[in-house]
Each structure stands twice: as structure tokens, then as C-alpha cells.
Coordinates of N, CA and C in Angstrom, one line a residue:
X1 N -7.8 12.0 -16.2 CA -7.0 11.1 -15.4 C -6.2 10.1 -16.3
X2 N -6.8 9.7 -17.4 CA -6.1 8.7 -18.3 C -4.9 9.4 -18.9
X3 N -5.1 10.7 -19.4 CA -3.9 11.3 -20.0 C -2.8 11.6 -19.0
X4 N -3.2 12.0 -17.8 CA -2.2 12.4 -16.8 C -1.4 11.2 -16.3
X5 N -2.0 10.0 -16.4 CA -1.3 8.8 -15.9 C -0.5 8.1 -17.0
X6 N -0.5 8.7 -18.2 CA 0.4 8.1 -19.2 C 1.8 8.2 -18.8
X7 N 2.6 7.1 -19.0 CA 4.0 7.2 -18.6 C 4.8 8.1 -19.5
X8 N 5.9 8.5 -19.1 CA 6.8 9.4 -19.9 C 7.2 8.6 -21.2
X9 N 7.2 9.3 -22.3 CA 7.7 8.7 -23.5 C 9.0 8.0 -23.4
X10 N 9.9 8.6 -22.6 CA 11.2 8.0 -22.4 C 11.1 6.5 -21.9
X11 N 10.1 6.2 -21.1 CA 10.0 4.9 -20.6 C 9.7 3.9 -21.7
X12 N 9.3 4.3 -22.9 CA 8.9 3.4 -24.0 C 10.2 3.0 -24.7
X13 N 11.3 3.7 -24.5 CA 12.5 3.4 -25.4 C 13.0 2.0 -25.2
X14 N 13.1 1.5 -24.0 CA 13.5 0.2 -23.8 C 12.5 -0.8 -23.4
X15 N 11.2 -0.5 -23.7 CA 10.1 -1.2 -23.2 C 10.1 -2.7 -23.6
X16 N 10.6 -3.0 -24.8 CA 10.7 -4.4 -25.3 C 12.0 -5.0 -25.2
X17 N 13.0 -4.3 -24.6 CA 14.3 -4.8 -24.5 C 14.4 -6.0 -23.5
X18 N 13.8 -5.8 -22.4 CA 13.9 -6.9 -21.4 C 13.0 -8.1 -21.7
X19 N 11.9 -7.9 -22.3 CA 11.0 -9.0 -22.6 C 10.7 -8.9 -24.1
X20 N 11.2 -9.8 -24.9 CA 11.1 -9.7 -26.3 C 9.9 -10.2 -27.0
X21 N 8.9 -10.6 -26.2 CA 7.6 -11.1 -26.8 C 6.7 -9.9 -27.0
X22 N 6.6 -9.4 -28.3 CA 5.8 -8.2 -28.5 C 4.3 -8.4 -28.2
X23 N 3.8 -9.7 -28.4 CA 2.4 -9.9 -28.1 C 2.0 -9.8 -26.7
X24 N 2.9 -10.3 -25.8 CA 2.7 -10.1 -24.3 C 2.8 -8.7 -24.0
X25 N 3.7 -8.0 -24.6 CA 3.9 -6.5 -24.3 C 2.7 -5.8 -24.7
X26 N 2.1 -6.1 -25.9 CA 0.9 -5.4 -26.3 C -0.2 -5.7 -25.4
X27 N -0.4 -6.9 -24.9 CA -1.5 -7.2 -24.0 C -1.3 -6.4 -22.6
X28 N -0.1 -6.3 -22.2 CA 0.1 -5.5 -21.0 C -0.3 -4.0 -21.2
X29 N 0.1 -3.5 -22.3 CA -0.2 -2.1 -22.6 C -1.8 -1.9 -22.6
X30 N -2.5 -2.9 -23.2 CA -3.9 -2.8 -23.3 C -4.6 -2.9 -21.9
X31 N -4.0 -3.8 -21.1 CA -4.6 -3.9 -19.7 C -4.3 -2.6 -18.9
X32 N -3.2 -2.0 -19.1 CA -2.9 -0.8 -18.4 C -3.8 0.3 -18.8
X33 N -4.1 0.4 -20.1 CA -5.0 1.4 -20.7 C -6.4 1.2 -20.1
X34 N -6.9 -0.1 -20.0 CA -8.2 -0.3 -19.5 C -8.3 0.2 -18.1
X35 N -7.3 0.0 -17.3 CA -7.3 0.6 -15.9 C -7.3 2.1 -15.9
X36 N -6.6 2.7 -16.8 CA -6.5 4.2 -16.8 C -7.9 4.8 -17.1
X37 N -8.7 4.1 -17.9 CA -10.0 4.7 -18.3 C -11.1 4.1 -17.4
X38 N -10.8 3.5 -16.3 CA -11.7 3.1 -15.3 C -12.4 1.7 -15.6
X39 N -11.9 0.9 -16.5 CA -12.6 -0.4 -16.7 C -11.8 -1.4 -15.9
X40 N -12.0 -1.3 -14.6 CA -11.1 -2.0 -13.6 C -11.3 -3.5 -13.7
X41 N -12.5 -4.0 -13.8 CA -12.7 -5.5 -13.8 C -12.0 -6.1 -15.0
X42 N -12.1 -5.4 -16.2 CA -11.5 -6.0 -17.4 C -9.9 -5.9 -17.2
X43 N -9.4 -4.8 -16.7 CA -8.0 -4.7 -16.4 C -7.5 -5.8 -15.5
X44 N -8.3 -6.0 -14.4 CA -8.0 -7.1 -13.4 C -7.8 -8.4 -14.1
X45 N -8.9 -8.8 -14.9 CA -8.9 -10.1 -15.5 C -7.8 -10.3 -16.5
X46 N -7.6 -9.3 -17.3 CA -6.5 -9.4 -18.3 C -5.2 -9.5 -17.7
X47 N -4.9 -8.7 -16.7 CA -3.6 -8.7 -16.0 C -3.4 -10.1 -15.4
X48 N -4.4 -10.6 -14.8 CA -4.2 -12.0 -14.1 C -3.8 -13.0 -15.2
X49 N -4.5 -13.1 -16.3 CA -4.2 -14.0 -17.3 C -2.8 -13.8 -17.9
X50 N -2.5 -12.5 -18.1 CA -1.2 -12.2 -18.6 C 0.0 -12.6 -17.7
X51 N -0.2 -12.4 -16.4 CA 0.8 -12.8 -15.5 C 1.1 -14.3 -15.5
X52 N 0.0 -15.1 -15.7 CA 0.1 -16.5 -15.8 C 0.9 -16.9 -17.1
X53 N 0.5 -16.2 -18.2 CA 1.1 -16.5 -19.5 C 2.6 -16.1 -19.5
X54 N 2.9 -15.0 -18.9 CA 4.3 -14.5 -18.9 C 5.2 -15.4 -18.0
X55 N 4.6 -15.9 -16.9 CA 5.4 -16.9 -16.1 C 5.6 -18.2 -16.8
X56 N 4.6 -18.6 -17.5 CA 4.6 -19.9 -18.3 C 5.7 -19.9 -19.4
X57 N 5.8 -18.7 -20.0 CA 6.7 -18.5 -21.1 C 8.1 -17.9 -20.7
X58 N 8.3 -17.8 -19.4 CA 9.5 -17.3 -18.9 C 9.9 -15.9 -19.3
X59 N 8.9 -15.0 -19.0 CA 9.2 -13.5 -19.3 C 9.0 -12.8 -17.9
X60 N 10.0 -12.9 -17.0 CA 9.8 -12.5 -15.6 C 9.5 -11.0 -15.5
X61 N 10.1 -10.1 -16.3 CA 9.8 -8.7 -16.2 C 8.4 -8.4 -16.5
X62 N 7.8 -9.0 -17.5 CA 6.4 -8.8 -17.9 C 5.5 -9.4 -16.8
X63 N 5.9 -10.6 -16.3 CA 5.1 -11.2 -15.2 C 5.0 -10.3 -14.0
X64 N 6.1 -9.6 -13.6 CA 6.1 -8.7 -12.5 C 5.2 -7.5 -12.8
X65 N 5.3 -6.9 -13.9 CA 4.5 -5.7 -14.2 C 3.0 -6.1 -14.3
X66 N 2.7 -7.3 -14.8 CA 1.3 -7.7 -14.9 C 0.8 -8.1 -13.5
X67 N 1.6 -8.7 -12.7 CA 1.2 -9.0 -11.3 C 0.9 -7.7 -10.5
X68 N 1.7 -6.7 -10.7 CA 1.4 -5.4 -10.0 C 0.2 -4.8 -10.5
X69 N 0.0 -4.8 -11.8 CA -1.3 -4.2 -12.4 C -2.5 -5.0 -11.9
X70 N -2.4 -6.3 -11.8 CA -3.5 -7.1 -11.2 C -3.8 -6.7 -9.8
X71 N -2.8 -6.5 -9.0 CA -3.0 -6.1 -7.6 C -3.7 -4.8 -7.5
X72 N -3.2 -3.8 -8.3 CA -3.8 -2.5 -8.3 C -5.3 -2.5 -8.8
X73 N -5.6 -3.3 -9.8 CA -6.9 -3.4 -10.3 C -7.9 -4.1 -9.2
X74 N -7.3 -5.0 -8.5 CA -8.1 -5.6 -7.4 C -8.5 -4.5 -6.4
X75 N -7.6 -3.7 -6.1 CA -7.9 -2.5 -5.1 C -9.0 -1.7 -5.8
X76 N -8.9 -1.4 -7.1 CA -9.8 -0.5 -7.8 C -11.2 -1.1 -7.7
X77 N -11.3 -2.4 -7.8 CA -12.7 -3.1 -7.8 C -13.2 -3.3 -6.4
X78 N -12.5 -2.8 -5.4 CA -13.0 -3.0 -4.0 C -12.7 -4.3 -3.4
X79 N -11.8 -5.1 -3.9 CA -11.4 -6.4 -3.4 C -10.1 -6.2 -2.5
X80 N -10.3 -5.5 -1.4 CA -9.2 -5.1 -0.6 C -8.3 -6.3 -0.1
X81 N -9.0 -7.3 0.5 CA -8.3 -8.5 1.0 C -7.5 -9.2 -0.1
X82 N -8.1 -9.3 -1.3 CA -7.4 -10.0 -2.4 C -6.2 -9.1 -2.9
X83 N -6.4 -7.8 -2.8 CA -5.4 -6.9 -3.2 C -4.2 -7.0 -2.3
X84 N -4.4 -7.1 -1.0 CA -3.3 -7.2 0.0 C -2.5 -8.5 -0.3
X85 N -3.2 -9.6 -0.5 CA -2.5 -10.9 -0.9 C -1.7 -10.7 -2.1
X86 N -2.3 -10.1 -3.2 CA -1.6 -10.0 -4.5 C -0.4 -9.1 -4.3
X87 N -0.5 -8.0 -3.5 CA 0.6 -7.1 -3.4 C 1.8 -7.8 -2.6
X88 N 1.5 -8.7 -1.7 CA 2.5 -9.4 -1.0 C 3.2 -10.4 -2.0
X89 N 2.4 -10.9 -2.9 CA 3.0 -11.8 -3.9 C 3.9 -11.0 -4.9
X90 N 3.5 -9.8 -5.2 CA 4.3 -8.9 -6.0 C 5.7 -8.6 -5.3
X91 N 5.6 -8.3 -4.0 CA 6.8 -8.0 -3.3 C 7.8 -9.2 -3.3
X92 N 7.2 -10.4 -3.1 CA 8.1 -11.6 -3.2 C 8.7 -11.7 -4.6
X93 N 7.9 -11.5 -5.6 CA 8.4 -11.7 -7.0 C 9.5 -10.6 -7.3
X94 N 9.2 -9.4 -6.8 CA 10.1 -8.3 -7.1 C 11.4 -8.5 -6.3
X95 N 11.3 -9.1 -5.1 CA 12.5 -9.4 -4.3 C 13.4 -10.4 -5.0
X96 N 12.7 -11.4 -5.6 CA 13.5 -12.4 -6.3 C 14.3 -11.8 -7.5
X97 N 13.6 -10.8 -8.1 CA 14.3 -10.2 -9.2 C 15.2 -9.0 -8.8
X98 N 15.2 -8.7 -7.5 CA 16.0 -7.6 -7.0 C 15.6 -6.3 -7.6
X99 N 14.3 -6.1 -7.8 CA 13.7 -4.9 -8.5 C 13.3 -4.0 -7.3
X100 N 14.1 -3.1 -6.9 CA 13.8 -2.2 -5.7 C 12.7 -1.3 -6.0
X101 N 12.6 -0.8 -7.3 CA 11.5 0.1 -7.6 C 10.1 -0.6 -7.5
X102 N 10.1 -1.8 -8.0 CA 8.8 -2.5 -8.0 C 8.4 -2.8 -6.5
X103 N 9.4 -3.1 -5.7 CA 9.1 -3.4 -4.3 C 8.5 -2.1 -3.7
X104 N 9.1 -1.0 -3.9 CA 8.7 0.3 -3.4 C 7.3 0.6 -3.9
X105 N 7.0 0.4 -5.1 CA 5.7 0.7 -5.7 C 4.6 -0.2 -5.1
X106 N 4.9 -1.5 -4.9 CA 3.9 -2.4 -4.3 C 3.7 -2.0 -2.8
X107 N 4.7 -1.6 -2.1 CA 4.5 -1.2 -0.7 C 3.7 0.1 -0.6
X108 N 3.9 1.0 -1.5 CA 3.2 2.2 -1.5 C 1.7 1.9 -1.7
X109 N 1.4 1.1 -2.7 CA 0.0 0.7 -2.9 C -0.6 -0.1 -1.7
X110 N 0.3 -0.8 -1.0 CA -0.2 -1.6 0.2 C -0.6 -0.6 1.3
X111 N 0.1 0.5 1.4 CA -0.2 1.6 2.4 C -1.6 2.1 2.2
X112 N -2.0 2.4 0.9 CA -3.3 2.9 0.6 C -4.4 1.8 0.8
X113 N -4.0 0.6 0.5 CA -5.0 -0.5 0.7 C -5.3 -0.7 2.2
X114 N -4.3 -0.7 3.0 CA -4.6 -0.8 4.5 C -5.3 0.4 5.0
X115 N -5.0 1.6 4.4 CA -5.8 2.8 4.9 C -7.2 2.7 4.6
X116 N -7.6 2.1 3.5 CA -9.0 2.0 3.1 C -9.8 1.1 4.0
X117 N -9.2 0.2 4.7 CA -9.9 -0.7 5.6 C -9.5 -0.4 7.1
X118 N -8.8 0.7 7.3 CA -8.4 1.1 8.6 C -7.6 0.0 9.4
X119 N -6.7 -0.7 8.7 CA -5.9 -1.7 9.3 C -4.6 -1.0 9.8
X120 N -4.7 -0.4 11.0 CA -3.7 0.5 11.5 C -2.3 -0.1 11.7
X121 N -2.2 -1.3 12.3 CA -0.9 -1.9 12.5 C -0.2 -2.2 11.2
X122 N -1.0 -2.8 10.2 CA -0.4 -3.2 8.9 C -0.1 -1.9 8.1
X123 N -0.9 -0.9 8.3 CA -0.6 0.4 7.6 C 0.7 1.0 8.1
X124 N 0.9 1.0 9.4 CA 2.1 1.6 9.9 C 3.4 0.8 9.4
X125 N 3.3 -0.5 9.5 CA 4.4 -1.3 9.0 C 4.7 -1.1 7.6
X126 N 3.7 -1.1 6.7 CA 3.8 -0.9 5.3 C 4.4 0.4 5.0
X127 N 4.0 1.4 5.8 CA 4.4 2.8 5.6 C 5.9 2.9 5.8
X128 N 6.4 2.3 6.9 CA 7.8 2.4 7.2 C 8.6 1.7 6.2
X129 N 8.1 0.5 5.8 CA 8.9 -0.3 4.8 C 8.9 0.4 3.4
X130 N 7.8 1.1 3.1 CA 7.7 1.8 1.8 C 8.8 2.9 1.8
X131 N 8.9 3.6 2.9 CA 9.8 4.7 3.0 C 11.3 4.2 2.8
X132 N 11.6 3.1 3.4 CA 12.9 2.5 3.3 C 13.1 2.0 1.8
X133 N 12.1 1.4 1.3 CA 12.2 0.8 -0.1 C 12.4 2.0 -1.1
X134 N 11.7 3.1 -0.9 CA 11.8 4.2 -1.8 C 13.3 4.8 -1.8
X135 N 13.8 4.9 -0.6 CA 15.2 5.4 -0.4 C 16.2 4.4 -1.1
X136 N 15.9 3.1 -0.9 CA 16.8 2.1 -1.5 C 16.7 2.2 -3.1
X137 N 15.5 2.5 -3.6 CA 15.3 2.5 -5.0 C 15.8 3.8 -5.7
X138 N 16.3 4.7 -4.8 CA 16.9 6.0 -5.4 C 15.9 7.1 -5.4
X139 N 14.7 6.9 -4.8 CA 13.7 7.9 -4.8 C 12.8 8.0 -6.1
X140 N 11.6 8.4 -5.9 CA 10.7 8.6 -7.0 C 9.6 9.6 -6.5
X141 N 9.6 10.9 -6.9 CA 8.8 11.9 -6.4 C 7.3 11.5 -6.4
X142 N 6.8 10.9 -7.5 CA 5.4 10.5 -7.6 C 5.1 9.4 -6.6
X143 N 5.9 8.4 -6.4 CA 5.6 7.4 -5.4 C 5.7 8.0 -4.0
X144 N 6.6 8.9 -3.8 CA 6.7 9.6 -2.5 C 5.4 10.3 -2.2
X145 N 4.9 11.0 -3.2 CA 3.6 11.8 -3.0 C 2.5 10.8 -2.7
X146 N 2.5 9.7 -3.4 CA 1.4 8.7 -3.2 C 1.5 8.1 -1.8
X147 N 2.8 7.9 -1.3 CA 2.9 7.4 0.0 C 2.4 8.4 1.0
X148 N 2.7 9.7 0.8 CA 2.2 10.7 1.7 C 0.7 10.7 1.7
X149 N 0.1 10.5 0.5 CA -1.4 10.5 0.4 C -1.9 9.2 1.1
X150 N -1.3 8.1 1.1 CA -1.7 6.9 1.8 C -1.7 7.1 3.3
X151 N -0.8 7.9 3.8 CA -0.7 8.2 5.2 C -1.9 9.2 5.6
X152 N -2.1 10.1 4.6 CA -3.2 11.1 4.9 C -4.6 10.4 4.9
X153 N -4.7 9.4 4.1 CA -6.1 8.8 3.9 C -6.6 8.1 5.2
X154 N -5.7 7.7 6.1 CA -6.1 6.9 7.3 C -6.3 7.9 8.4
X155 N -6.0 9.2 8.2 CA -6.0 10.1 9.4 C -7.3 10.2 10.1
X156 N -8.4 10.4 9.4 CA -9.7 10.6 10.0 C -10.2 9.3 10.7
X157 N -9.7 8.2 10.4 CA -10.1 6.9 11.0 C -9.3 6.6 12.3
X158 N -8.3 7.4 12.6 CA -7.5 7.2 13.8 C -8.3 7.6 15.0
X159 N -7.8 7.1 16.2 CA -8.4 7.6 17.5 C -8.4 9.1 17.6
X160 N -9.3 9.7 18.3 CA -9.3 11.2 18.4 C -8.0 11.9 18.8
X161 N -7.3 11.2 19.7 CA -6.0 11.8 20.1 C -4.9 11.8 19.1
X162 N -5.2 11.1 18.0 CA -4.2 11.1 16.9 C -4.6 11.9 15.7
X163 N -5.7 12.7 15.8 CA -6.2 13.4 14.6 C -5.2 14.5 14.2
X164 N -4.5 15.1 15.2 CA -3.5 16.1 14.8 C -2.4 15.5 13.9
X165 N -2.1 14.2 14.1 CA -1.2 13.6 13.2 C -1.7 13.5 11.8
X166 N -3.0 13.2 11.7 CA -3.7 13.1 10.4 C -3.6 14.5 9.7
X167 N -3.8 15.6 10.4 CA -3.7 16.9 9.7 C -2.3 17.1 9.2
X168 N -1.3 16.7 10.0 CA 0.1 16.9 9.6 C 0.4 16.0 8.3
X169 N -0.1 14.8 8.4 CA 0.2 13.9 7.2 C -0.5 14.4 5.9
X170 N -1.7 15.0 6.1 CA -2.4 15.5 4.9 C -1.7 16.8 4.4
X171 N -1.1 17.6 5.3 CA -0.4 18.8 5.0 C 0.9 18.4 4.2
X172 N 1.5 17.3 4.6 CA 2.7 16.8 3.8 C 2.3 16.3 2.5
X173 N 1.2 15.6 2.4 CA 0.7 15.1 1.1 C 0.5 16.3 0.1
X174 N -0.2 17.3 0.6 CA -0.5 18.5 -0.2 C 0.8 19.2 -0.6
X175 N 1.8 19.3 0.3 CA 3.1 19.9 -0.1 C 3.8 19.1 -1.2
X176 N 3.7 17.8 -1.1 CA 4.4 17.0 -2.2 C 3.7 17.0 -3.5
X177 N 2.3 17.0 -3.5 CA 1.6 17.1 -4.8 C 1.8 18.5 -5.4
X178 N 1.9 19.5 -4.6 CA 2.1 20.9 -5.2 C 3.5 20.9 -5.8
X179 N 4.5 20.3 -5.1 CA 5.8 20.3 -5.6 C 5.9 19.6 -6.9
X180 N 5.1 18.5 -7.1 CA 5.2 17.7 -8.2 C 4.3 18.2 -9.4
X181 N 3.1 18.8 -9.1 CA 2.2 19.2 -10.2 C 1.7 20.6 -10.1
X182 N 2.1 21.3 -9.1 CA 1.7 22.7 -9.0 C 0.4 22.8 -8.2
X183 N -0.1 24.0 -8.1 CA -1.3 24.3 -7.2 C -2.6 23.7 -7.8
X184 N -2.6 23.4 -9.1 CA -3.8 22.8 -9.7 C -3.7 21.3 -9.7
X185 N -2.8 20.7 -9.0 CA -2.8 19.2 -9.0 C -4.1 18.6 -8.6
X186 N -4.7 17.7 -9.4 CA -6.0 17.1 -9.1 C -6.0 16.4 -7.8
X187 N -4.8 15.9 -7.4 CA -4.8 15.1 -6.1 C -5.1 16.0 -4.9
X188 N -4.9 17.3 -5.0 CA -5.2 18.2 -3.9 C -6.7 18.2 -3.5
X189 N -7.5 17.8 -4.5 CA -8.9 17.7 -4.2 C -9.1 16.6 -3.1
X190 N -8.4 15.5 -3.3 CA -8.6 14.4 -2.3 C -8.0 14.8 -0.9
X191 N -6.9 15.6 -0.9 CA -6.4 16.0 0.3 C -7.4 16.9 1.1
X192 N -8.1 17.8 0.3 CA -9.1 18.6 0.9 C -10.2 17.8 1.5
X193 N -10.6 16.7 0.8 CA -11.7 15.8 1.3 C -11.3 15.1 2.6
X194 N -10.0 14.7 2.7 CA -9.5 14.0 3.9 C -9.5 15.0 5.0
X195 N -9.1 16.2 4.8 CA -9.1 17.2 5.9 C -10.5 17.5 6.3
X196 N -11.5 17.5 5.4 CA -12.9 17.7 5.7 C -13.4 16.5 6.6
X197 N -13.0 15.3 6.3 CA -13.4 14.2 7.1 C -12.9 14.3 8.5
X198 N -11.6 14.7 8.6 CA -11.0 14.9 9.9 C -11.8 16.0 10.7
X199 N -12.2 17.0 10.0 CA -12.9 18.1 10.7 C -14.3 17.6 11.2
X200 N -15.0 16.7 10.3 CA -16.3 16.2 10.7 C -16.2 15.4 12.0
X201 N -15.2 14.4 12.0 CA -15.1 13.5 13.2 C -14.7 14.3 14.4
X202 N -14.1 15.5 14.3 CA -13.8 16.3 15.4 C -14.8 17.3 15.7
X203 N -16.0 17.2 15.1 CA -17.1 18.2 15.3 C -16.8 19.6 14.9
X204 N -15.9 19.8 14.0 CA -15.5 21.1 13.5 C -16.3 21.3 12.1
X205 N -17.6 21.4 12.2 CA -18.4 21.2 11.0 C -18.3 22.4 10.0
X206 N -18.1 23.6 10.5 CA -18.0 24.8 9.7 C -16.7 24.7 8.9
X207 N -15.6 24.2 9.5 CA -14.4 24.0 8.8 C -14.5 22.9 7.8
X208 N -15.2 21.9 8.2 CA -15.4 20.7 7.2 C -16.1 21.2 6.0
X209 N -17.1 22.1 6.1 CA -17.8 22.6 4.9 C -16.8 23.3 4.0
X210 N -15.9 24.0 4.5 CA -14.9 24.8 3.7 C -14.0 23.8 2.9
X211 N -13.6 22.7 3.6 CA -12.8 21.7 2.9 C -13.6 21.0 1.8
X212 N -14.8 20.6 2.1 CA -15.6 19.9 1.1 C -15.9 20.8 -0.1
X213 N -16.1 22.1 0.2 CA -16.3 23.0 -0.9 C -15.1 23.1 -1.8
X214 N -13.9 23.1 -1.2 CA -12.7 23.0 -2.0 C -12.6 21.7 -2.8
X215 N -12.9 20.6 -2.1 CA -12.9 19.3 -2.8 C -13.8 19.4 -4.1
X216 N -15.0 20.0 -3.9 CA -15.9 20.1 -5.1 C -15.3 21.0 -6.2
X217 N -14.8 22.1 -5.7 CA -14.4 23.1 -6.7 C -13.1 22.6 -7.5
X218 N -12.2 22.0 -6.8 CA -11.0 21.4 -7.4 C -11.4 20.3 -8.4
X219 N -12.4 19.5 -8.0 CA -12.8 18.4 -8.8 C -13.5 18.9 -10.1
X220 N -14.3 19.9 -10.0 CA -14.9 20.5 -11.1 C -13.9 21.1 -12.1
X221 N -12.9 21.8 -11.5 CA -11.9 22.5 -12.3 C -11.1 21.5 -13.1
X222 N -10.7 20.4 -12.5 CA -9.8 19.4 -13.1 C -10.6 18.4 -14.1
X223 N -11.9 18.2 -13.8 CA -12.5 17.1 -14.5 C -13.9 17.5 -15.1
X224 N -14.4 18.7 -14.8 CA -15.7 19.0 -15.3 C -16.9 18.7 -14.4
X225 N -18.1 19.2 -14.8 CA -19.3 19.1 -14.0 C -19.8 17.7 -13.8
X226 N -19.4 16.8 -14.6 CA -20.0 15.4 -14.5 C -19.2 14.4 -13.7
X227 N -18.1 14.9 -13.1 CA -17.2 14.1 -12.4 C -17.8 13.5 -11.1
X228 N -17.6 12.2 -10.9 CA -18.3 11.6 -9.7 C -17.8 12.2 -8.4
X229 N -16.6 12.7 -8.3 CA -16.2 13.3 -7.1 C -17.1 14.4 -6.6
X230 N -17.7 15.1 -7.6 CA -18.6 16.2 -7.2 C -19.8 15.7 -6.4
X231 N -20.3 14.5 -6.7 CA -21.4 13.9 -5.9 C -20.8 13.5 -4.5
X232 N -19.6 13.0 -4.5 CA -19.0 12.6 -3.2 C -18.9 13.9 -2.3
X233 N -18.5 15.0 -2.9 CA -18.3 16.2 -2.2 C -19.6 16.7 -1.6
X234 N -20.7 16.6 -2.4 CA -22.0 17.1 -2.0 C -22.6 16.2 -0.9
X235 N -22.3 14.9 -1.0 CA -22.8 14.0 0.1 C -22.1 14.4 1.4
X236 N -20.7 14.6 1.3 CA -20.0 14.9 2.5 C -20.4 16.3 3.1
X237 N -20.7 17.2 2.2 CA -21.2 18.5 2.7 C -22.5 18.4 3.4
X238 N -23.4 17.5 2.8 CA -24.7 17.3 3.4 C -24.5 16.7 4.8
X239 N -23.6 15.8 4.9 CA -23.3 15.1 6.2 C -22.9 16.2 7.3
X240 N -22.0 17.0 6.9 CA -21.5 18.1 7.8 C -22.7 19.1 8.1
X241 N -23.5 19.4 7.2 CA -24.7 20.3 7.4 C -25.7 19.6 8.4
X242 N -25.9 18.3 8.2 CA -26.8 17.6 9.2 C -26.3 17.7 10.6
X243 N -25.0 17.4 10.7 CA -24.3 17.4 12.0 C -24.3 18.8 12.6

């Protein structure tokens, strides 16, 4: 995951042009690296302090990036309510800077955050706004796939009459991840898990077992036998077997 999430080397070319404080830039890179390797609490705390320091020293571009990283790390540490508040603050900050891509990125993360707590109304609103923001920003295939995944994630939590929509949303997420990374895209494991959850809540338990088996196999293929997703897949398969 850490290697896959590294930014393109091209993005480093002008990394210090907008904000000329190399010390703040170094701290941002370190905080981003901590998040990539799963040290979420450290990334959260460092990003928070960095955003304050960047604002105090008048480095708005670094402040925006640090604020977004802080919001993402709050989500990673399970602080959903705080993540929503932080993402709204990022959207305000990005709007002041007229940074359309940052607005889109924050809205896409907001979609996933609302999905995690089944906040349907807010999820729907954020989803529509994210789509508009992505278009305005000129598009971004990875953010578009993340948005599709955010829509997929809430599918099994919807009322039964809307489960067909969840299947369609997850199918679209799978299509976009395949287009972006090919058939071995690690994100397809999570799509399979969401389809399994939809099958469980619809009492299609045999079908659910197939999806959870795919979730486990894809997780093992992309990350090895010790990956935590494999335990998640086994718990979900056990749930389907019990039912």
C-alpha cells in the first residue's frame, strides 16, 4: 500500500515552488509517509501541528495540504465526526484559495466518511457535490474511482429496496478500478467485500460466500498471508455460514 500510494515523481518537480520553506515541506512529506505506513495517530498529530505552523508563517499551500492530511488521518483513526468537521474546514480553505482539485479531493473523502457512519442524506449531498467538483477540476481518474468506491461502501447499509442500487454502484467502482490499475487492482478486494455484505443482508448467503472468498484471495494475492483483510474476510465468511 505504501509503495502504491507514492505520488508520481512528476509531482515533485514543483513541490517547493509554491511554498519555499523547505523545513515545513519536509515535515509534510514525513507526515504523509507516516500515514502511508499505517501510523495514523502520528500522522494526524503531525499534520495538525504543521497546519497551524504553516498558517502562522503564511504558507497557505502547505497549510491546505496539511489540513487535508489531518482530516484523512482523523478518518483513519476512527474519528468520523472530527473528520467531517475537518473536511468542511478544508473545503472552506480550498475555496478561499480557489483550489478546485483540493475541493474535489476533500469532497470525495467526505463521501467515504459519511458512508462509514451511514449518514445517507449527507452522503448523497457530498456525492453530488464531489462529482461537480471533479468535473470543474478537470477530472482525476483516481479520485473518480475513489468516489465510486465511496458510493459502493454505503450500499449494504441502504434500505432493502435500494440494494439493487448498491450492486450497480459497486459494479461501477469495479469498472473504474480495473480501468485504472487492471484486473489485479487491490481495491477490487474491497468491492468484493461490499458485494458480499449486500448479499448477506439480502439473505443470499451462498453468493455472499463467493464474494468473501474473492475478497480473501485478492487480499492474499496483493498483500500476502499476514494481511489484516484476510481476517476480516474470514469473519465475514463465518457470519454468512452461521446465517
